[in-house]
Amino acid sequence: MRNEQEVLAQLLQLAERDDRIRCVVMNGSRVNPNAPVDFMQDYDIDFYMTNLGDHPYNTDRSWIEAFGERVVVQYEYFEDGSSIYMMQFKDSVRIDLSFKDIGSIQEVYQDSLSKVLLDKDDLDLKLPEPNDSSYLVQKPSRYLWDVHIVELWWLQVCIAKELWRDEIPRAKNLYDQYFMESLRFLLEWHVGANYDWKVNVGTAGKWFKRFLEPDIYEQFLSLYCGADPEEQWEKLNQAGELVRRIGVPLAAKLGYDYPADEERNVTEYVEKVRRLPRDAQSLDG
């Protein structure tokens, strides 16, 4: 397996050979002093170049071969002409390489995890030492709080309807994607408040284990479930317990309102739907 110095040398060699590539910037976990270190960390690299619409890397992809044997490569092209190659190699090296217009170089100031590796034009960007200040959990506005805390009860009604209809793919879509996303927001804010809003929990809460209380973390993980309807009913009920456990004290800490009436009404409604026979014509059965 190649080490970091070898991989960066390969990337810089490619950049130095091409006059169109004027600046190389690395960002992401490899420049984050607070990120866990392991051999699978991605290399997030931006090539800033002139004549962006005229470069050959998107049409002739033989250049990828110099980086090793591929497992899979994902490519994405954007409206501004930039593109990204997400490349996984057999020795476990993963490189996400973006090609961007040099005219957008000022965007590096928007990402505190930016480190210049090559500057052919002496731009002297004067970036601060990489830090994760751009990724700290932000205290929610009252509006954002209201949106997600009510969403956590609103979605339970929607999920209950789909479970009663035996439309499991839609129920799982609502629960796994939308409900769990709002729950992650709630847990992020819980952690943020506990750490004085100076904490980064990682994408989709991937570092929750480092910052959540162990019992809360285990309770959160236990809410993930399969496609069995009865299991999903149980997890929906348990999820409500976690929302209440975190939401009530957090609302008080933030100085916002907790939707106690919605919680009570939704809990009663969901339980009524759960008891309905499949051939019911109304909530009365």
PDB file of C-alpha atoms in Angstrom:
ATOM      1  CA  MET A   1       0.000   0.000   0.000  1.00  0.00           C
ATOM      2  CA  ARG A   2       1.248   3.490  -0.841  1.00  0.00           C
ATOM      3  CA  ASN A   3       1.791   5.911   2.015  1.00  0.00           C
ATOM      4  CA  GLU A   4       0.640   9.523   2.054  1.00  0.00           C
ATOM      5  CA  GLN A   5       3.931  10.908   0.785  1.00  0.00           C
ATOM      6  CA  GLU A   6       3.855   8.573  -2.211  1.00  0.00           C
ATOM      7  CA  VAL A   7       0.252   9.388  -3.127  1.00  0.00           C
ATOM      8  CA  LEU A   8       0.798  13.136  -2.851  1.00  0.00           C
ATOM      9  CA  ALA A   9       3.975  12.837  -4.919  1.00  0.00           C
ATOM     10  CA  GLN A  10       1.973  11.129  -7.688  1.00  0.00           C
ATOM     11  CA  LEU A  11      -0.654  13.852  -7.634  1.00  0.00           C
ATOM     12  CA  LEU A  12       1.882  16.664  -7.640  1.00  0.00           C
ATOM     13  CA  GLN A  13       3.814  15.027 -10.445  1.00  0.00           C
ATOM     14  CA  LEU A  14       0.678  15.065 -12.583  1.00  0.00           C
ATOM     15  CA  ALA A  15       0.015  18.707 -11.687  1.00  0.00           C
ATOM     16  CA  GLU A  16       3.583  19.846 -12.311  1.00  0.00           C
ATOM     17  CA  ARG A  17       3.615  18.300 -15.787  1.00  0.00           C
ATOM     18  CA  ASP A  18       0.552  20.258 -16.910  1.00  0.00           C
ATOM     19  CA  ASP A  19       0.857  24.047 -17.288  1.00  0.00           C
ATOM     20  CA  ARG A  20      -2.908  24.387 -17.103  1.00  0.00           C
ATOM     21  CA  ILE A  21      -2.917  23.226 -13.473  1.00  0.00           C
ATOM     22  CA  ARG A  22      -1.866  26.273 -11.474  1.00  0.00           C
ATOM     23  CA  CYS A  23      -2.750  25.425  -7.884  1.00  0.00           C
ATOM     24  CA  VAL A  24      -3.307  22.221  -5.910  1.00  0.00           C
ATOM     25  CA  VAL A  25      -5.256  22.220  -2.659  1.00  0.00           C
ATOM     26  CA  MET A  26      -5.931  19.363  -0.261  1.00  0.00           C
ATOM     27  CA  ASN A  27      -8.915  19.404   2.084  1.00  0.00           C
ATOM     28  CA  GLY A  28     -10.986  16.945   4.095  1.00  0.00           C
ATOM     29  CA  SER A  29     -10.022  14.585   6.892  1.00  0.00           C
ATOM     30  CA  ARG A  30      -6.326  14.331   5.996  1.00  0.00           C
ATOM     31  CA  VAL A  31      -5.807  17.961   6.971  1.00  0.00           C
ATOM     32  CA  ASN A  32      -8.227  17.882   9.917  1.00  0.00           C
ATOM     33  CA  PRO A  33      -6.232  17.660  13.161  1.00  0.00           C
ATOM     34  CA  ASN A  34      -9.352  16.425  14.991  1.00  0.00           C
ATOM     35  CA  ALA A  35     -10.265  13.624  12.579  1.00  0.00           C
ATOM     36  CA  PRO A  36      -9.565   9.987  13.480  1.00  0.00           C
ATOM     37  CA  VAL A  37      -6.567   8.682  11.542  1.00  0.00           C
ATOM     38  CA  ASP A  38      -6.673   5.420   9.611  1.00  0.00           C
ATOM     39  CA  PHE A  39      -5.338   3.981   6.360  1.00  0.00           C
ATOM     40  CA  MET A  40      -8.693   4.378   4.584  1.00  0.00           C
ATOM     41  CA  GLN A  41      -8.849   8.164   4.823  1.00  0.00           C
ATOM     42  CA  ASP A  42      -9.647   9.775   1.471  1.00  0.00           C
ATOM     43  CA  TYR A  43      -7.353  12.129  -0.364  1.00  0.00           C
ATOM     44  CA  ASP A  44      -9.557  15.123  -1.194  1.00  0.00           C
ATOM     45  CA  ILE A  45      -7.666  17.089  -3.830  1.00  0.00           C
ATOM     46  CA  ASP A  46      -8.609  20.112  -5.951  1.00  0.00           C
ATOM     47  CA  PHE A  47      -6.746  20.984  -9.149  1.00  0.00           C
ATOM     48  CA  TYR A  48      -7.350  24.660 -10.015  1.00  0.00           C
ATOM     49  CA  MET A  49      -6.608  25.226 -13.684  1.00  0.00           C
ATOM     50  CA  THR A  50      -6.814  27.538 -16.657  1.00  0.00           C
ATOM     51  CA  ASN A  51      -8.790  26.579 -19.773  1.00  0.00           C
ATOM     52  CA  LEU A  52     -11.046  24.374 -17.702  1.00  0.00           C
ATOM     53  CA  GLY A  53     -13.361  23.542 -20.573  1.00  0.00           C
ATOM     54  CA  ASP A  54     -10.432  22.519 -22.743  1.00  0.00           C
ATOM     55  CA  HIS A  55      -8.569  20.020 -20.573  1.00  0.00           C
ATOM     56  CA  PRO A  56      -8.314  16.362 -21.652  1.00  0.00           C
ATOM     57  CA  TYR A  57      -8.853  14.584 -18.350  1.00  0.00           C
ATOM     58  CA  ASN A  58     -12.593  14.144 -18.880  1.00  0.00           C
ATOM     59  CA  THR A  59     -12.261  12.615 -22.340  1.00  0.00           C
ATOM     60  CA  ASP A  60      -9.033  10.631 -22.099  1.00  0.00           C
ATOM     61  CA  ARG A  61      -9.070   8.850 -18.764  1.00  0.00           C
ATOM     62  CA  SER A  62      -5.886   6.853 -19.251  1.00  0.00           C
ATOM     63  CA  TRP A  63      -4.191   9.160 -16.709  1.00  0.00           C
ATOM     64  CA  ILE A  64      -6.008   7.266 -13.942  1.00  0.00           C
ATOM     65  CA  GLU A  65      -3.908   4.160 -14.641  1.00  0.00           C
ATOM     66  CA  ALA A  66      -0.822   5.849 -13.200  1.00  0.00           C
ATOM     67  CA  PHE A  67      -2.473   5.795  -9.764  1.00  0.00           C
ATOM     68  CA  GLY A  68      -2.850   2.027  -9.619  1.00  0.00           C
ATOM     69  CA  GLU A  69      -5.334  -0.766 -10.184  1.00  0.00           C
ATOM     70  CA  ARG A  70      -8.892   0.447  -9.912  1.00  0.00           C
ATOM     71  CA  VAL A  71     -11.735  -1.040  -7.911  1.00  0.00           C
ATOM     72  CA  VAL A  72     -14.278   1.493  -9.172  1.00  0.00           C
ATOM     73  CA  VAL A  73     -14.335   5.083 -10.388  1.00  0.00           C
ATOM     74  CA  GLN A  74     -17.296   7.432 -10.062  1.00  0.00           C
ATOM     75  CA  TYR A  75     -17.376  10.598 -12.168  1.00  0.00           C
ATOM     76  CA  GLU A  76     -19.522  13.711 -11.794  1.00  0.00           C
ATOM     77  CA  TYR A  77     -19.702  16.792 -13.995  1.00  0.00           C
ATOM     78  CA  PHE A  78     -21.105  20.152 -12.824  1.00  0.00           C
ATOM     79  CA  GLU A  79     -22.804  23.030 -14.606  1.00  0.00           C
ATOM     80  CA  ASP A  80     -19.909  25.416 -13.958  1.00  0.00           C
ATOM     81  CA  GLY A  81     -17.608  23.117 -15.928  1.00  0.00           C
ATOM     82  CA  SER A  82     -15.879  21.590 -12.919  1.00  0.00           C
ATOM     83  CA  SER A  83     -15.758  17.848 -12.436  1.00  0.00           C
ATOM     84  CA  ILE A  84     -14.713  15.258  -9.895  1.00  0.00           C
ATOM     85  CA  TYR A  85     -13.282  11.760 -10.106  1.00  0.00           C
ATOM     86  CA  MET A  86     -13.891   9.609  -7.035  1.00  0.00           C
ATOM     87  CA  MET A  87     -11.396   6.777  -7.406  1.00  0.00           C
ATOM     88  CA  GLN A  88     -11.009   3.679  -5.264  1.00  0.00           C
ATOM     89  CA  PHE A  89      -7.849   1.657  -5.875  1.00  0.00           C
ATOM     90  CA  LYS A  90      -7.106  -1.944  -4.938  1.00  0.00           C
ATOM     91  CA  ASP A  91      -4.423  -1.026  -2.374  1.00  0.00           C
ATOM     92  CA  SER A  92      -7.181   0.809  -0.397  1.00  0.00           C
ATOM     93  CA  VAL A  93      -6.102   4.288  -1.561  1.00  0.00           C
ATOM     94  CA  ARG A  94      -9.113   6.491  -2.281  1.00  0.00           C
ATOM     95  CA  ILE A  95      -8.636   9.755  -4.193  1.00  0.00           C
ATOM     96  CA  ASP A  96     -11.386  12.312  -4.815  1.00  0.00           C
ATOM     97  CA  LEU A  97      -9.833  14.546  -7.449  1.00  0.00           C
ATOM     98  CA  SER A  98     -11.639  17.700  -8.608  1.00  0.00           C
ATOM     99  CA  PHE A  99     -10.821  19.846 -11.637  1.00  0.00           C
ATOM    100  CA  LYS A 100     -11.849  23.467 -11.082  1.00  0.00           C
ATOM    101  CA  ASP A 101     -11.399  26.837 -12.750  1.00  0.00           C
ATOM    102  CA  ILE A 102      -8.583  28.945 -11.317  1.00  0.00           C
ATOM    103  CA  GLY A 103     -11.050  31.834 -11.268  1.00  0.00           C
ATOM    104  CA  SER A 104     -12.837  30.158  -8.363  1.00  0.00           C
ATOM    105  CA  ILE A 105      -9.690  29.844  -6.219  1.00  0.00           C
ATOM    106  CA  GLN A 106     -11.122  32.236  -3.608  1.00  0.00           C
ATOM    107  CA  GLU A 107     -13.510  29.474  -2.536  1.00  0.00           C
ATOM    108  CA  VAL A 108     -10.680  27.958  -0.521  1.00  0.00           C
ATOM    109  CA  TYR A 109     -11.362  30.614   2.110  1.00  0.00           C
ATOM    110  CA  GLN A 110     -14.840  29.134   2.631  1.00  0.00           C
ATOM    111  CA  ASP A 111     -13.418  25.796   3.756  1.00  0.00           C
ATOM    112  CA  SER A 112     -11.250  25.943   6.868  1.00  0.00           C
ATOM    113  CA  LEU A 113      -9.899  22.493   5.994  1.00  0.00           C
ATOM    114  CA  SER A 114      -7.805  23.731   3.078  1.00  0.00           C
ATOM    115  CA  LYS A 115      -4.062  23.333   2.596  1.00  0.00           C
ATOM    116  CA  VAL A 116      -2.135  24.508  -0.477  1.00  0.00           C
ATOM    117  CA  LEU A 117       0.195  21.818  -1.847  1.00  0.00           C
ATOM    118  CA  LEU A 118       1.293  23.591  -5.017  1.00  0.00           C
ATOM    119  CA  ASP A 119       1.122  27.258  -6.071  1.00  0.00           C
ATOM    120  CA  LYS A 120       2.728  27.934  -9.445  1.00  0.00           C
ATOM    121  CA  ASP A 121       1.719  31.600  -9.558  1.00  0.00           C
ATOM    122  CA  ASP A 122       2.784  32.677  -6.073  1.00  0.00           C
ATOM    123  CA  LEU A 123      -0.803  33.501  -5.185  1.00  0.00           C
ATOM    124  CA  ASP A 124       0.219  33.587  -1.522  1.00  0.00           C
ATOM    125  CA  LEU A 125      -3.270  32.688  -0.313  1.00  0.00           C
ATOM    126  CA  LYS A 126      -2.238  33.015   3.342  1.00  0.00           C
ATOM    127  CA  LEU A 127      -4.595  30.318   4.567  1.00  0.00           C
ATOM    128  CA  PRO A 128      -4.718  29.654   8.309  1.00  0.00           C
ATOM    129  CA  GLU A 129      -3.622  26.290   9.613  1.00  0.00           C
ATOM    130  CA  PRO A 130      -6.296  23.736   8.653  1.00  0.00           C
ATOM    131  CA  ASN A 131      -8.983  23.437  11.308  1.00  0.00           C
ATOM    132  CA  ASP A 132     -12.586  22.257  11.354  1.00  0.00           C
ATOM    133  CA  SER A 133     -14.186  25.604  12.267  1.00  0.00           C
ATOM    134  CA  SER A 134     -16.264  25.479   9.057  1.00  0.00           C
ATOM    135  CA  TYR A 135     -17.813  22.222  10.255  1.00  0.00           C
ATOM    136  CA  LEU A 136     -18.778  22.996  13.839  1.00  0.00           C
ATOM    137  CA  VAL A 137     -22.352  22.287  14.893  1.00  0.00           C
ATOM    138  CA  GLN A 138     -24.287  25.546  14.717  1.00  0.00           C
ATOM    139  CA  LYS A 139     -26.934  26.561  17.234  1.00  0.00           C
ATOM    140  CA  PRO A 140     -30.264  26.269  15.385  1.00  0.00           C
ATOM    141  CA  SER A 141     -32.434  29.283  14.776  1.00  0.00           C
ATOM    142  CA  ARG A 142     -35.892  29.118  16.306  1.00  0.00           C
ATOM    143  CA  TYR A 143     -37.291  28.498  12.823  1.00  0.00           C
ATOM    144  CA  LEU A 144     -34.955  25.557  12.147  1.00  0.00           C
ATOM    145  CA  TRP A 145     -35.688  24.110  15.580  1.00  0.00           C
ATOM    146  CA  ASP A 146     -39.434  24.311  14.990  1.00  0.00           C
ATOM    147  CA  VAL A 147     -39.105  22.709  11.548  1.00  0.00           C
ATOM    148  CA  HIS A 148     -37.220  19.631  12.723  1.00  0.00           C
ATOM    149  CA  ILE A 149     -38.772  19.065  16.148  1.00  0.00           C
ATOM    150  CA  VAL A 150     -42.285  19.155  14.677  1.00  0.00           C
ATOM    151  CA  GLU A 151     -41.100  17.110  11.680  1.00  0.00           C
ATOM    152  CA  LEU A 152     -40.161  14.318  14.075  1.00  0.00           C
ATOM    153  CA  TRP A 153     -43.784  14.036  15.168  1.00  0.00           C
ATOM    154  CA  TRP A 154     -45.369  14.813  11.805  1.00  0.00           C
ATOM    155  CA  LEU A 155     -43.421  12.041  10.091  1.00  0.00           C
ATOM    156  CA  GLN A 156     -44.609   9.497  12.630  1.00  0.00           C
ATOM    157  CA  VAL A 157     -48.163  10.068  11.381  1.00  0.00           C
ATOM    158  CA  CYS A 158     -47.048   9.552   7.774  1.00  0.00           C
ATOM    159  CA  ILE A 159     -45.067   6.415   8.619  1.00  0.00           C
ATOM    160  CA  ALA A 160     -47.966   4.948  10.599  1.00  0.00           C
ATOM    161  CA  LYS A 161     -50.286   5.355   7.596  1.00  0.00           C
ATOM    162  CA  GLU A 162     -47.839   3.552   5.307  1.00  0.00           C
ATOM    163  CA  LEU A 163     -47.365   0.737   7.802  1.00  0.00           C
ATOM    164  CA  TRP A 164     -51.125   0.259   8.075  1.00  0.00           C
ATOM    165  CA  ARG A 165     -51.381   0.182   4.269  1.00  0.00           C
ATOM    166  CA  ASP A 166     -48.576  -2.408   4.208  1.00  0.00           C
ATOM    167  CA  GLU A 167     -46.624  -0.135   1.863  1.00  0.00           C
ATOM    168  CA  ILE A 168     -43.287  -0.959   3.443  1.00  0.00           C
ATOM    169  CA  PRO A 169     -40.906   0.591   0.860  1.00  0.00           C
ATOM    170  CA  ARG A 170     -42.523   4.003   1.400  1.00  0.00           C
ATOM    171  CA  ALA A 171     -42.595   3.559   5.181  1.00  0.00           C
ATOM    172  CA  LYS A 172     -38.885   2.734   5.164  1.00  0.00           C
ATOM    173  CA  ASN A 173     -38.155   5.693   2.898  1.00  0.00           C
ATOM    174  CA  LEU A 174     -39.899   8.080   5.303  1.00  0.00           C
ATOM    175  CA  TYR A 175     -38.288   6.552   8.394  1.00  0.00           C
ATOM    176  CA  ASP A 176     -34.757   5.814   7.186  1.00  0.00           C
ATOM    177  CA  GLN A 177     -34.234   8.954   5.132  1.00  0.00           C
ATOM    178  CA  TYR A 178     -36.364  11.762   6.511  1.00  0.00           C
ATOM    179  CA  PHE A 179     -37.134  10.810  10.103  1.00  0.00           C
ATOM    180  CA  MET A 180     -33.598   9.686  10.945  1.00  0.00           C
ATOM    181  CA  GLU A 181     -32.179  12.810   9.318  1.00  0.00           C
ATOM    182  CA  SER A 182     -34.244  15.069  11.572  1.00  0.00           C
ATOM    183  CA  LEU A 183     -33.303  12.914  14.546  1.00  0.00           C
ATOM    184  CA  ARG A 184     -29.620  13.362  13.678  1.00  0.00           C
ATOM    185  CA  PHE A 185     -30.158  17.139  13.661  1.00  0.00           C
ATOM    186  CA  LEU A 186     -31.636  16.884  17.146  1.00  0.00           C
ATOM    187  CA  LEU A 187     -28.674  14.834  18.392  1.00  0.00           C
ATOM    188  CA  GLU A 188     -26.189  17.209  16.737  1.00  0.00           C
ATOM    189  CA  TRP A 189     -27.756  20.132  18.583  1.00  0.00           C
ATOM    190  CA  HIS A 190     -27.695  18.159  21.820  1.00  0.00           C
ATOM    191  CA  VAL A 191     -23.957  17.582  21.380  1.00  0.00           C
ATOM    192  CA  GLY A 192     -23.378  21.158  20.211  1.00  0.00           C
ATOM    193  CA  ALA A 193     -25.043  22.597  23.312  1.00  0.00           C
ATOM    194  CA  ASN A 194     -23.014  20.275  25.549  1.00  0.00           C
ATOM    195  CA  TYR A 195     -19.759  21.407  23.929  1.00  0.00           C
ATOM    196  CA  ASP A 196     -20.581  25.125  23.755  1.00  0.00           C
ATOM    197  CA  TRP A 197     -21.064  24.884  19.954  1.00  0.00           C
ATOM    198  CA  LYS A 198     -17.369  24.087  19.433  1.00  0.00           C
ATOM    199  CA  VAL A 199     -17.630  20.541  18.154  1.00  0.00           C
ATOM    200  CA  ASN A 200     -17.676  18.749  14.806  1.00  0.00           C
ATOM    201  CA  VAL A 201     -19.667  15.484  14.799  1.00  0.00           C
ATOM    202  CA  GLY A 202     -18.741  14.575  11.224  1.00  0.00           C
ATOM    203  CA  THR A 203     -20.904  13.971   8.181  1.00  0.00           C
ATOM    204  CA  ALA A 204     -24.269  12.397   9.122  1.00  0.00           C
ATOM    205  CA  GLY A 205     -23.133  12.177  12.747  1.00  0.00           C
ATOM    206  CA  LYS A 206     -20.402   9.645  11.982  1.00  0.00           C
ATOM    207  CA  TRP A 207     -18.518  10.730  15.113  1.00  0.00           C
ATOM    208  CA  PHE A 208     -21.528  10.578  17.453  1.00  0.00           C
ATOM    209  CA  LYS A 209     -19.832   7.770  19.359  1.00  0.00           C
ATOM    210  CA  ARG A 210     -17.085  10.186  20.421  1.00  0.00           C
ATOM    211  CA  PHE A 211     -19.427  12.851  21.770  1.00  0.00           C
ATOM    212  CA  LEU A 212     -22.805  11.395  22.759  1.00  0.00           C
ATOM    213  CA  GLU A 213     -23.392   9.868  26.157  1.00  0.00           C
ATOM    214  CA  PRO A 214     -22.898   6.084  25.700  1.00  0.00           C
ATOM    215  CA  ASP A 215     -26.480   5.161  26.609  1.00  0.00           C
ATOM    216  CA  ILE A 216     -27.924   7.786  24.260  1.00  0.00           C
ATOM    217  CA  TYR A 217     -25.644   6.607  21.475  1.00  0.00           C
ATOM    218  CA  GLU A 218     -26.764   3.006  21.973  1.00  0.00           C
ATOM    219  CA  GLN A 219     -30.409   4.079  22.119  1.00  0.00           C
ATOM    220  CA  PHE A 220     -29.944   5.939  18.832  1.00  0.00           C
ATOM    221  CA  LEU A 221     -28.290   2.972  17.099  1.00  0.00           C
ATOM    222  CA  SER A 222     -31.051   0.657  18.304  1.00  0.00           C
ATOM    223  CA  LEU A 223     -33.589   2.628  16.263  1.00  0.00           C
ATOM    224  CA  TYR A 224     -32.218   1.333  12.965  1.00  0.00           C
ATOM    225  CA  CYS A 225     -34.259  -1.638  11.824  1.00  0.00           C
ATOM    226  CA  GLY A 226     -35.175  -3.919   8.940  1.00  0.00           C
ATOM    227  CA  ALA A 227     -38.346  -4.207   6.918  1.00  0.00           C
ATOM    228  CA  ASP A 228     -40.483  -6.205   9.344  1.00  0.00           C
ATOM    229  CA  PRO A 229     -43.628  -4.106   9.998  1.00  0.00           C
ATOM    230  CA  GLU A 230     -43.936  -5.076  13.659  1.00  0.00           C
ATOM    231  CA  GLU A 231     -40.329  -4.183  14.295  1.00  0.00           C
ATOM    232  CA  GLN A 232     -40.874  -0.847  12.578  1.00  0.00           C
ATOM    233  CA  TRP A 233     -43.903  -0.097  14.761  1.00  0.00           C
ATOM    234  CA  GLU A 234     -41.789  -0.780  17.843  1.00  0.00           C
ATOM    235  CA  LYS A 235     -38.900   1.350  16.627  1.00  0.00           C
ATOM    236  CA  LEU A 236     -41.279   4.201  15.854  1.00  0.00           C
ATOM    237  CA  ASN A 237     -42.502   4.114  19.437  1.00  0.00           C
ATOM    238  CA  GLN A 238     -38.963   3.916  20.815  1.00  0.00           C
ATOM    239  CA  ALA A 239     -37.873   6.788  18.570  1.00  0.00           C
ATOM    240  CA  GLY A 240     -40.558   8.949  20.133  1.00  0.00           C
ATOM    241  CA  GLU A 241     -39.081   8.188  23.544  1.00  0.00           C
ATOM    242  CA  LEU A 242     -35.656   9.382  22.397  1.00  0.00           C
ATOM    243  CA  VAL A 243     -37.105  12.540  20.837  1.00  0.00           C
ATOM    244  CA  ARG A 244     -38.783  13.308  24.145  1.00  0.00           C
ATOM    245  CA  ARG A 245     -35.671  12.467  26.188  1.00  0.00           C
ATOM    246  CA  ILE A 246     -33.447  14.781  24.160  1.00  0.00           C
ATOM    247  CA  GLY A 247     -35.964  17.366  22.972  1.00  0.00           C
ATOM    248  CA  VAL A 248     -37.525  18.510  26.249  1.00  0.00           C
ATOM    249  CA  PRO A 249     -34.324  19.529  28.085  1.00  0.00           C
ATOM    250  CA  LEU A 250     -32.708  20.796  24.886  1.00  0.00           C
ATOM    251  CA  ALA A 251     -35.652  23.113  24.181  1.00  0.00           C
ATOM    252  CA  ALA A 252     -35.294  24.559  27.661  1.00  0.00           C
ATOM    253  CA  LYS A 253     -31.555  25.016  27.190  1.00  0.00           C
ATOM    254  CA  LEU A 254     -32.063  26.781  23.842  1.00  0.00           C
ATOM    255  CA  GLY A 255     -34.941  28.899  25.124  1.00  0.00           C
ATOM    256  CA  TYR A 256     -37.319  27.459  22.509  1.00  0.00           C
ATOM    257  CA  ASP A 257     -40.666  25.661  22.757  1.00  0.00           C
ATOM    258  CA  TYR A 258     -41.108  21.904  22.797  1.00  0.00           C
ATOM    259  CA  PRO A 259     -44.268  20.685  20.974  1.00  0.00           C
ATOM    260  CA  ALA A 260     -45.784  18.789  23.901  1.00  0.00           C
ATOM    261  CA  ASP A 261     -49.318  18.958  22.477  1.00  0.00           C
ATOM    262  CA  GLU A 262     -48.167  17.552  19.127  1.00  0.00           C
ATOM    263  CA  GLU A 263     -46.271  14.781  20.903  1.00  0.00           C
ATOM    264  CA  ARG A 264     -49.336  13.737  22.881  1.00  0.00           C
ATOM    265  CA  ASN A 265     -51.707  13.942  19.910  1.00  0.00           C
ATOM    266  CA  VAL A 266     -49.371  12.083  17.565  1.00  0.00           C
ATOM    267  CA  THR A 267     -48.644   9.335  20.083  1.00  0.00           C
ATOM    268  CA  GLU A 268     -52.361   8.707  20.552  1.00  0.00           C
ATOM    269  CA  TYR A 269     -53.078   8.857  16.818  1.00  0.00           C
ATOM    270  CA  VAL A 270     -50.248   6.479  15.868  1.00  0.00           C
ATOM    271  CA  GLU A 271     -51.339   3.948  18.465  1.00  0.00           C
ATOM    272  CA  LYS A 272     -54.902   4.117  17.147  1.00  0.00           C
ATOM    273  CA  VAL A 273     -53.693   3.513  13.586  1.00  0.00           C
ATOM    274  CA  ARG A 274     -51.547   0.599  14.749  1.00  0.00           C
ATOM    275  CA  ARG A 275     -54.585  -1.145  16.247  1.00  0.00           C
ATOM    276  CA  LEU A 276     -56.736  -0.704  13.144  1.00  0.00           C
ATOM    277  CA  PRO A 277     -57.665  -3.850  11.202  1.00  0.00           C
ATOM    278  CA  ARG A 278     -56.456  -3.943   7.599  1.00  0.00           C
ATOM    279  CA  ASP A 279     -59.992  -3.681   6.244  1.00  0.00           C
ATOM    280  CA  ALA A 280     -60.959  -0.677   8.371  1.00  0.00           C
ATOM    281  CA  GLN A 281     -63.041   2.024   6.704  1.00  0.00           C
ATOM    282  CA  SER A 282     -62.433   4.681   9.341  1.00  0.00           C
ATOM    283  CA  LEU A 283     -60.404   5.318  12.486  1.00  0.00           C
ATOM    284  CA  ASP A 284     -63.245   3.695  14.411  1.00  0.00           C
ATOM    285  CA  GLY A 285     -62.542   0.421  12.582  1.00  0.00           C
TER     286      GLY A 285
END
